[in-house]
Short mmCIF file of C-alpha atoms and ligand atoms in Angstrom, two decimals:
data_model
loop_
_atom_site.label_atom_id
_atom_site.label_comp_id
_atom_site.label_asym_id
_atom_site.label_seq_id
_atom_site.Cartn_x
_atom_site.Cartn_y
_atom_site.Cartn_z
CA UNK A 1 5.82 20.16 -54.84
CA UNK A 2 5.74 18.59 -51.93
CA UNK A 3 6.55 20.79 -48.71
CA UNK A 4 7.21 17.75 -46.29
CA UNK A 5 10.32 16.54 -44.77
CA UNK A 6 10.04 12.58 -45.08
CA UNK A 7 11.84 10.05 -43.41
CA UNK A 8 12.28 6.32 -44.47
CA UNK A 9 13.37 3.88 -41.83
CA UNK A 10 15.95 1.16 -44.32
CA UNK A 11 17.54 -0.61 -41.24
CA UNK A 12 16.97 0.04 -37.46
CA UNK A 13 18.61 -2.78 -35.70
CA UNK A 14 21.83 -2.47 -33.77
CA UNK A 15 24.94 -4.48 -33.79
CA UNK A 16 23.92 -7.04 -36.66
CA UNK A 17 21.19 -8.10 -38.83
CA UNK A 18 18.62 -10.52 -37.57
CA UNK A 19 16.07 -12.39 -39.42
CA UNK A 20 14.24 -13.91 -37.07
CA UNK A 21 10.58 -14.32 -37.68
CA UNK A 22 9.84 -12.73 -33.98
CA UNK A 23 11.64 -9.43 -34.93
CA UNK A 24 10.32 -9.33 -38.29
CA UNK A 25 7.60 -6.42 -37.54
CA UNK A 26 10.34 -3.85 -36.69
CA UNK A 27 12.64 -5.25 -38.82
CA UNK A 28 16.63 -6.84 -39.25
CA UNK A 29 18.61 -4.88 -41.41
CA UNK A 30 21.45 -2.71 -39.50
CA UNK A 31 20.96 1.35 -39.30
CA UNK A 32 20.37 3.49 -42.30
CA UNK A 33 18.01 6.10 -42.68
CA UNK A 34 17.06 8.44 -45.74
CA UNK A 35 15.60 11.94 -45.46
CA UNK A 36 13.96 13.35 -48.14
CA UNK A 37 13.11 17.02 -48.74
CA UNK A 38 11.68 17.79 -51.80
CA UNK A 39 13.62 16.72 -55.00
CA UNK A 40 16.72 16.06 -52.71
CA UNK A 41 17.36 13.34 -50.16
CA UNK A 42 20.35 12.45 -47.40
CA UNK A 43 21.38 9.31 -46.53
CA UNK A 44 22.08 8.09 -42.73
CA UNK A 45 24.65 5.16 -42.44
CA UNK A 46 25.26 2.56 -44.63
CA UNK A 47 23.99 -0.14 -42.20
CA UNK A 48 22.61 -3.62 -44.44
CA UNK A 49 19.27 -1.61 -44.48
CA UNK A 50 21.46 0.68 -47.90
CA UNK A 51 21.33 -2.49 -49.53
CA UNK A 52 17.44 -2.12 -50.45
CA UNK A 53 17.55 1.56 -50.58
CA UNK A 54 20.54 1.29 -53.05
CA UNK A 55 18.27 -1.48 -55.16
CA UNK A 56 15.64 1.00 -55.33
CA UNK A 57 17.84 4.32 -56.49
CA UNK A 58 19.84 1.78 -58.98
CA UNK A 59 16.73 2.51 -60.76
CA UNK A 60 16.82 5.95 -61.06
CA UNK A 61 20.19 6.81 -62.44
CA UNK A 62 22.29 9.78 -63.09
CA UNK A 63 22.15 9.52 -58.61
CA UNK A 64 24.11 12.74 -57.11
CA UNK A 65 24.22 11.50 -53.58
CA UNK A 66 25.38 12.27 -50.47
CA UNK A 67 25.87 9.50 -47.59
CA UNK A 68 26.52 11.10 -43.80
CA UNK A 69 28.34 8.37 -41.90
CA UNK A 70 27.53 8.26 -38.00
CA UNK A 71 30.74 6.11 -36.93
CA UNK A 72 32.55 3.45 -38.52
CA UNK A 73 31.43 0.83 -36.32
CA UNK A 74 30.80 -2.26 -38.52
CA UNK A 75 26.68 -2.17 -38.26
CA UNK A 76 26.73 1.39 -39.72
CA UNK A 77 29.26 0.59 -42.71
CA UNK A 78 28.68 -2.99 -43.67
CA UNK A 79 26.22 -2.58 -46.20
CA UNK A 80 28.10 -0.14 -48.35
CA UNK A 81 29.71 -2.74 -50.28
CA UNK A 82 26.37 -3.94 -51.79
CA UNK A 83 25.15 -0.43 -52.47
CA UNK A 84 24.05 -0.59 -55.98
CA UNK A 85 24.88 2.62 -56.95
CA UNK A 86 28.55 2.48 -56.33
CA UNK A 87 28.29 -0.08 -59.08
CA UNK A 88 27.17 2.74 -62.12
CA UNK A 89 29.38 4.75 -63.46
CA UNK A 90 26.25 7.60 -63.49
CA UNK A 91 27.13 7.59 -60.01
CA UNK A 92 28.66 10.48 -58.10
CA UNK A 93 28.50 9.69 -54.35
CA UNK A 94 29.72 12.29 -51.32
CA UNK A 95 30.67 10.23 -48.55
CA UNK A 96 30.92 12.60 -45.41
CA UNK A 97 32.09 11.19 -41.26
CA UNK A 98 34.31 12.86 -39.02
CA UNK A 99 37.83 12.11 -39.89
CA UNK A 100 41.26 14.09 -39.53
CA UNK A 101 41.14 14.71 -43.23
CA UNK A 102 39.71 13.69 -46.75
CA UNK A 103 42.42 11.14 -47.19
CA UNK A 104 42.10 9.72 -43.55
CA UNK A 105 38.36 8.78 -44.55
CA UNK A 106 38.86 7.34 -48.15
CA UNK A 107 41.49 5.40 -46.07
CA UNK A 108 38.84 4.01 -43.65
CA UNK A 109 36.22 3.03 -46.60
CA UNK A 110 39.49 1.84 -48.47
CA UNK A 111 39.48 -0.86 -45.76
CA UNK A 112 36.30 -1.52 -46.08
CA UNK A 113 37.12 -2.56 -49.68
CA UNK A 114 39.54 -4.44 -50.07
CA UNK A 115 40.82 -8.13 -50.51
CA UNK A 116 40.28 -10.36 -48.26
CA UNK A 117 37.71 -8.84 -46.68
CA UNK A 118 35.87 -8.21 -50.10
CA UNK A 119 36.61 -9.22 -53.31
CA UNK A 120 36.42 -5.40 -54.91
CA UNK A 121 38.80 -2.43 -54.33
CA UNK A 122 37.28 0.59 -53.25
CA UNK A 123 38.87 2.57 -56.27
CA UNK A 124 37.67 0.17 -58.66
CA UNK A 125 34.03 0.66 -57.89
CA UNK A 126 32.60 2.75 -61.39
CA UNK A 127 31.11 5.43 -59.17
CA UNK A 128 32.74 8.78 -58.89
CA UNK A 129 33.67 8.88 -55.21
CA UNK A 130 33.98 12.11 -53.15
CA UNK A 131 35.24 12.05 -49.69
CA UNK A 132 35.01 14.90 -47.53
CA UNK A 133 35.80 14.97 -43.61
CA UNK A 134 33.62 16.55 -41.25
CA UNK A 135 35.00 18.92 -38.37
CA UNK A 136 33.61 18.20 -35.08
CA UNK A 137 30.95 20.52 -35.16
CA UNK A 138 30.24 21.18 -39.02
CA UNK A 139 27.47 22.98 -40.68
CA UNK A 140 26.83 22.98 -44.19
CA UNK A 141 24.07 23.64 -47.37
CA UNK A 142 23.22 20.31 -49.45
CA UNK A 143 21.29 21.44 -52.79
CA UNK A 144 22.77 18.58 -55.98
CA UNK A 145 19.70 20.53 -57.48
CA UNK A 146 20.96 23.94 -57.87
CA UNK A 147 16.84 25.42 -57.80
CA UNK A 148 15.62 23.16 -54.91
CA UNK A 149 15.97 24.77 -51.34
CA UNK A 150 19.19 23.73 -49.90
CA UNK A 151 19.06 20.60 -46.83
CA UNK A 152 20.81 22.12 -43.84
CA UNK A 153 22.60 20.01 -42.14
CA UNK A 154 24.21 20.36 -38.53
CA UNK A 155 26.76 17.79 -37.28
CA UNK A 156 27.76 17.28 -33.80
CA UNK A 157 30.60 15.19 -32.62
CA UNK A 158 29.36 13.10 -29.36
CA UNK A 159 32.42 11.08 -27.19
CA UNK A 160 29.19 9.21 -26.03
CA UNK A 161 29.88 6.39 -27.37
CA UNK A 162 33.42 4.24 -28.12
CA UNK A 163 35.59 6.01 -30.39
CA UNK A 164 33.35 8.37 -30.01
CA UNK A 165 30.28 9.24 -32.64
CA UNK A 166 28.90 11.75 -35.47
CA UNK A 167 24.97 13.17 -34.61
CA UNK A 168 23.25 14.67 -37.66
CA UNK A 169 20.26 17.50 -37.62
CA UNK A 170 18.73 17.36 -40.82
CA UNK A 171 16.63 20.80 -41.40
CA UNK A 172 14.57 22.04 -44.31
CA UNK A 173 11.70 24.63 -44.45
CA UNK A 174 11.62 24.87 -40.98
CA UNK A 175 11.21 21.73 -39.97
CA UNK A 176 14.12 19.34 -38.20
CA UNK A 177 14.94 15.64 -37.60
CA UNK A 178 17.62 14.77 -35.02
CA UNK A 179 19.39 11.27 -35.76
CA UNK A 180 21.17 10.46 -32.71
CA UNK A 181 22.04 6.39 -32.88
CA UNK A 182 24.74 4.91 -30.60
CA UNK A 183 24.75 7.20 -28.01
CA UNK A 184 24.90 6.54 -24.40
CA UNK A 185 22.23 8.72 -21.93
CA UNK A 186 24.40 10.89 -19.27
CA UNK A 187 22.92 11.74 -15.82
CA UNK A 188 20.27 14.32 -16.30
CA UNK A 189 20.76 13.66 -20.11
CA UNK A 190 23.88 15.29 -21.98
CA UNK A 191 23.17 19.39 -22.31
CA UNK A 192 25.17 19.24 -25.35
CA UNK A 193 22.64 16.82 -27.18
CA UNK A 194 19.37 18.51 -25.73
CA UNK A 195 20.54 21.90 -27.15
CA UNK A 196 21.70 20.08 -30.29
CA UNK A 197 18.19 18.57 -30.54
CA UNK A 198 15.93 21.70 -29.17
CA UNK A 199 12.16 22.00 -30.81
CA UNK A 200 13.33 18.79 -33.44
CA UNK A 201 10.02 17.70 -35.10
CA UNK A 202 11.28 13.82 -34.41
CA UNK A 203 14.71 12.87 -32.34
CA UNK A 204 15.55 9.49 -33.53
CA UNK A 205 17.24 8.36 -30.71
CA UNK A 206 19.38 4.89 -29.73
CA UNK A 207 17.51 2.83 -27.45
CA UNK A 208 19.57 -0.14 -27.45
CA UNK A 209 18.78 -1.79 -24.31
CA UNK A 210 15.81 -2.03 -21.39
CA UNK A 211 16.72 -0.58 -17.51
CA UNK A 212 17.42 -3.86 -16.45
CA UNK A 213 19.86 -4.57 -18.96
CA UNK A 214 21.79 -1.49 -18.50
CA UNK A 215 21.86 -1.98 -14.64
CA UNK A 216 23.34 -5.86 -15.02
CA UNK A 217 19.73 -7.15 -13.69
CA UNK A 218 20.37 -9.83 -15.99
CA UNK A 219 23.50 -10.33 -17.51
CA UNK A 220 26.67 -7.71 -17.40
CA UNK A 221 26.08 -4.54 -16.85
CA UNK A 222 25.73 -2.14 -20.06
CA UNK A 223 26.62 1.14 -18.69
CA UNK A 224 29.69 2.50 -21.06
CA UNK A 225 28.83 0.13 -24.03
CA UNK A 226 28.08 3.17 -25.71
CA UNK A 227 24.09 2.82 -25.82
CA UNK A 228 20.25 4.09 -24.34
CA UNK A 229 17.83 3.10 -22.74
CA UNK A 230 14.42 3.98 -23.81
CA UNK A 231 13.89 6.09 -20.38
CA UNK A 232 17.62 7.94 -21.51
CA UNK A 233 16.25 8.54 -24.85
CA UNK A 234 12.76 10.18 -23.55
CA UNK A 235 14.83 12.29 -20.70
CA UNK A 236 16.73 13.63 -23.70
CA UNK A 237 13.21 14.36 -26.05
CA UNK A 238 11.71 15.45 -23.13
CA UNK A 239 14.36 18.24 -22.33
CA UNK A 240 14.83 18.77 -25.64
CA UNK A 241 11.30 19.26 -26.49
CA UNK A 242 11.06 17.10 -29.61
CA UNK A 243 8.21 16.32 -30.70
CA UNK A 244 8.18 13.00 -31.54
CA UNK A 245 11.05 10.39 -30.51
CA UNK A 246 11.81 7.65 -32.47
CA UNK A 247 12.91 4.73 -30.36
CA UNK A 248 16.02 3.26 -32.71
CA UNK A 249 19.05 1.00 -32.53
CA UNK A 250 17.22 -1.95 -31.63
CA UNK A 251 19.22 -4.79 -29.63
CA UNK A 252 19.40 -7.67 -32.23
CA UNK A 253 18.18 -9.64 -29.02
CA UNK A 254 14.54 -7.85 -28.99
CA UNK A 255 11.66 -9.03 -30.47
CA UNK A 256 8.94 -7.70 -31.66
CA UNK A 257 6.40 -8.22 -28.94
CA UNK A 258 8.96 -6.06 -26.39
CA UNK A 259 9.50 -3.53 -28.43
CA UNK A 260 6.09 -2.60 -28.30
CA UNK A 261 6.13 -3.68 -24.64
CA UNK A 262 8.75 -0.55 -24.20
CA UNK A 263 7.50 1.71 -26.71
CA UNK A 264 3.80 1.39 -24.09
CA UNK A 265 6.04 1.84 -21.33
CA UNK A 266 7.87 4.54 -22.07
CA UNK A 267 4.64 6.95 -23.38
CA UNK A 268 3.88 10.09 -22.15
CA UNK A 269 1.75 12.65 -23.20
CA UNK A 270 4.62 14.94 -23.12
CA UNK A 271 4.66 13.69 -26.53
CA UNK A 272 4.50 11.23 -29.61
CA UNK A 273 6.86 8.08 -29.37
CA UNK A 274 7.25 5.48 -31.65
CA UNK A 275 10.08 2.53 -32.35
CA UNK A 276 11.81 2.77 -35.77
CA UNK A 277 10.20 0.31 -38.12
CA UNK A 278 11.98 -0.93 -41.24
CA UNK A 279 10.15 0.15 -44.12
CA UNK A 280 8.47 2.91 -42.42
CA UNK A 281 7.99 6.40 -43.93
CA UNK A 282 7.12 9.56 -41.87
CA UNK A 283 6.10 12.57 -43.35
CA UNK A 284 6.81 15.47 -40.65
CA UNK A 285 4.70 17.79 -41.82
CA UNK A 286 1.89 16.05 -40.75
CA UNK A 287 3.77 13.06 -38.57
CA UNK A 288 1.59 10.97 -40.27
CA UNK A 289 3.00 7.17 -40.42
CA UNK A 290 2.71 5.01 -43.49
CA UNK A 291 2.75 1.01 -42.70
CA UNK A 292 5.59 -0.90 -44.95
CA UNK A 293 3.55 -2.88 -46.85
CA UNK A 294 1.74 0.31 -48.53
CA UNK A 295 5.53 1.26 -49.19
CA UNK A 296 6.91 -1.81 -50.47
CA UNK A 297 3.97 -1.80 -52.87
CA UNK A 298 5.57 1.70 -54.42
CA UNK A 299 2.92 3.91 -53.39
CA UNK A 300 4.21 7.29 -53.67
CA UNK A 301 4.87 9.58 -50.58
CA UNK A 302 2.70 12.29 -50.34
ZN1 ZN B 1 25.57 0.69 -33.97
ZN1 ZN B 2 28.70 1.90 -32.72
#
């Protein structure tokens, strides 16, 4: 079996979807991330990147899945109503966020649902729906398949960001992937996050916007929009010791060419870093970084 945690980039861009030619390289659809660890997997927000990943596990029905919600912030939620597999009755879906209770998030994705926003009703979609809040600093065992290794999974509640925002640590057979999106960079980077993140094997961290944006250099000034800069994001990997950062969140401004201007800025040889690319797979075992088109082709990961 394989013994590799794997990561598969479905959406990486902040705020809303683009589909502009120039940012087609790293990709349009909003955030959502799957992490796979052996027979099991974890979804990451249900940005308009679960759309495709939902197409794909359609496919592949009885699904037992489990979807960790960062925030309900519109670019992390908007694609749930085209997820596929809410549409099959084979379907049982755990929806976990921080809420006050069960109820208070089936409310939230309730709204979500619902006429006139969209034409379907939550409770009417065929798959059996499980909410479950998460407390603000939650730990807990996922393992659908009863023989497979349980997926730890560590949740951290961050007031980094407005109305404040869920951070996930993802760890199986000792290895450990940090998704931290929408989260703004404190002076001397928040303690809380770097311990949260400590020896990660990649920190996929929000890098929403260049220096001179956040300063006001050329427009207003960013600072408490609830976002990184790519220098916030590597003061936090660097303290943290990650291995690899993972440059995510992308402003839906950016196009391709800068991206890859910041990503050559910000190295170090402190260690690897990367921008999220849409249709990307990482294996962490080996970090080795498989290009989209070998994915979209349905080569297996290995
Ligand atoms: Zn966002
Ligand atoms: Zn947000």
């Amino acid at each position: 079996m394989n013994d590799s945690m794997t990561i598969v980039f479905w959406g990486v861009r902040g705020s809303y979807p683009v589909t502009s030619p120039a940012s087609a390289h790293f990709g349009g659809d909003t955030p959502c991330v799957e992490i796979r660890a052996g027979s099991q997997s974890i979804i990451l927000d249900a940005g308009t990147g679960i759309i495709s990943l939902g197409n794909a596990l359609a496919e592949r029905a009885p699904q037992n899945l489990l979807l960790l919600l960062s925030h309900f912030h519109h670019d992390h939620t908007q694609g749930l109503p085209f997820f596929a597999p809410l549409y099959q009755n084979t379907t049982r879906l755990q929806i976990m966020a921080l809420a006050k209770s069960d109820a208070a998030l089936e409310n939230q994705l309730t709204q979500i649902f619902a006429p006139p926003q969209f034409p379907v009703n939550w409770t009417d979609t065929p798959a059996q729906k499980i909410t479950r809040r998460l407390a603000s600093n939650a730990r807990l065992d996922w393992n659908p398949d009863a023989d497979a290794e349980p997926i730890e999974i560590h949740a951290l509640h961050s007031l980094a960001h407005p109305g404040g925002v869920m951070l996930y640590r993802i760890a199986w057979r000792g290895q450990a992937v940090v998704y931290a999106t929408d989260v703004e960079g404190y002076a001397y980077a928040d303690r809380r996050l770097i311990a949260f993140a400590r020896d990660a094997d990649v920190l996929i961290h929000d890098a929403q916007y260049t220096t001179a944006e956040y300063l006001g250099l050329n427009g207003p000034a960013k600072q408490s929009w609830g976002h990184s800069t790519a220098a916030m994001a590597l003061d936090v990997a660097r303290a943290a010791r990650a291995k690899h950062l993972i440059l995510f969140h992308h402003d839906p401004q950016r196009d391709d060419d800068t991206i890859a201007r910041i990503v050559t800025q910000t190295q170090t040889d402190a260690l690897k870093i990367t921008a999220a690319q849409q249709g990307s797979t990482i294996a962490l075992k080996t970090l080795e970084l498989f290009q989209p088109s070998r994915i979209l082709e349905g080569d297996p990961i290995v």
